[in-house]
Coordinates of C-alpha atoms in Angstrom, one line a residue:
E1 CA 0.0 0.0 0.0
E2 CA 1.3 3.4 -0.9
E3 CA -0.1 6.6 0.6
N4 CA -0.3 9.5 -1.8
T5 CA -0.1 13.0 -0.4
N6 CA -1.3 14.8 -3.5
Q7 CA -2.8 18.2 -2.6
N8 CA -5.4 18.2 -5.4
Q9 CA -8.9 18.1 -3.9
N10 CA -11.9 17.1 -5.9
T11 CA -15.1 18.5 -4.3
N12 CA -17.2 16.2 -6.5
S13 CA -18.3 14.2 -3.4
S14 CA -21.7 13.9 -1.8
G15 CA -20.6 15.6 1.5
N16 CA -22.7 17.9 3.5
G17 CA -20.9 21.0 2.2
S18 CA -19.4 22.1 5.5
G19 CA -15.8 23.2 4.8
S20 CA -14.6 22.3 8.3
E21 CA -15.7 18.7 7.9
E22 CA -14.7 18.4 4.2
N23 CA -12.5 15.3 4.8
A24 CA -14.7 13.6 7.4
D25 CA -16.8 11.6 5.0
E26 CA -15.2 12.3 1.7
V27 CA -15.0 9.3 -0.7
E28 CA -13.4 9.4 -4.1
I29 CA -12.6 6.3 -6.1
R30 CA -11.1 6.1 -9.5
A31 CA -10.3 2.9 -11.4
T32 CA -8.7 3.1 -14.8
V33 CA -8.6 -0.2 -16.7
K34 CA -6.0 -0.5 -19.5
R35 CA -7.0 -3.4 -21.7
E36 CA -3.9 -3.4 -23.8
D37 CA -1.7 -3.8 -20.6
N38 CA -4.2 -6.1 -18.8
Q39 CA -3.8 -3.7 -15.9
A40 CA -6.0 -1.6 -13.6
E41 CA -4.8 1.5 -11.9
I42 CA -6.7 2.4 -8.8
R43 CA -6.8 5.5 -6.7
T44 CA -9.0 6.0 -3.6
K45 CA -9.5 8.7 -1.1
V46 CA -11.7 7.8 1.9
N47 CA -11.9 10.0 4.9
G48 CA -8.7 11.9 4.0
R49 CA -6.7 8.6 3.5
E50 CA -5.3 8.3 0.0
L51 CA -4.2 5.1 -1.6
E52 CA -2.9 4.2 -5.0
W53 CA -2.2 0.7 -6.4
E54 CA -2.2 -1.4 -9.6
L55 CA -3.8 -4.8 -10.3
A56 CA -2.8 -7.2 -13.0
T57 CA -6.4 -7.7 -14.1
T58 CA -9.2 -6.1 -16.0
N59 CA -12.0 -8.0 -14.2
Q60 CA -14.4 -5.6 -12.6
T61 CA -15.4 -7.9 -9.8
T62 CA -11.8 -8.5 -8.8
I63 CA -11.2 -4.7 -8.9
L64 CA -14.2 -4.0 -6.7
L65 CA -13.1 -6.7 -4.2
S66 CA -9.6 -5.2 -4.0
I67 CA -11.0 -1.7 -3.4
S68 CA -13.4 -3.1 -0.7
A69 CA -10.5 -5.0 1.0
K70 CA -8.3 -1.9 1.2
T71 CA -11.0 0.7 2.1
G72 CA -13.5 -1.2 4.1
L73 CA -16.3 0.0 1.9
T74 CA -18.9 -2.4 0.5
T75 CA -19.0 -3.1 -3.2
A76 CA -22.4 -1.3 -3.3
E77 CA -20.8 1.8 -1.7
I78 CA -18.0 1.7 -4.2
E79 CA -20.2 1.3 -7.2
A80 CA -22.3 4.3 -6.0
V81 CA -19.4 6.7 -6.2
W82 CA -16.6 5.4 -8.3
E83 CA -15.3 6.6 -11.6
Y84 CA -14.7 3.5 -13.7
R85 CA -12.9 4.0 -17.0
I86 CA -11.8 1.5 -19.6
E87 CA -9.0 2.5 -22.0
D88 CA -7.8 0.4 -25.0

């Protein structure tokens, strides 16, 4: 697990809009699948904790389970908020 301290903040979350609690329930999940490389690049930000990792798979279920294991979120919670992209 690698922690990323990138300062870019996407306010595209479904938080309550209170600036003082911005990171309290912030959830951002991005999975980019590269078919050509049979690789998935995953970035998550959950409650201010950022993670970034790669998986040697393009299987959506495997990707969801990996995100769930690392973040503690359910697959339904992930699917409700994630940005899932497939690149050739």
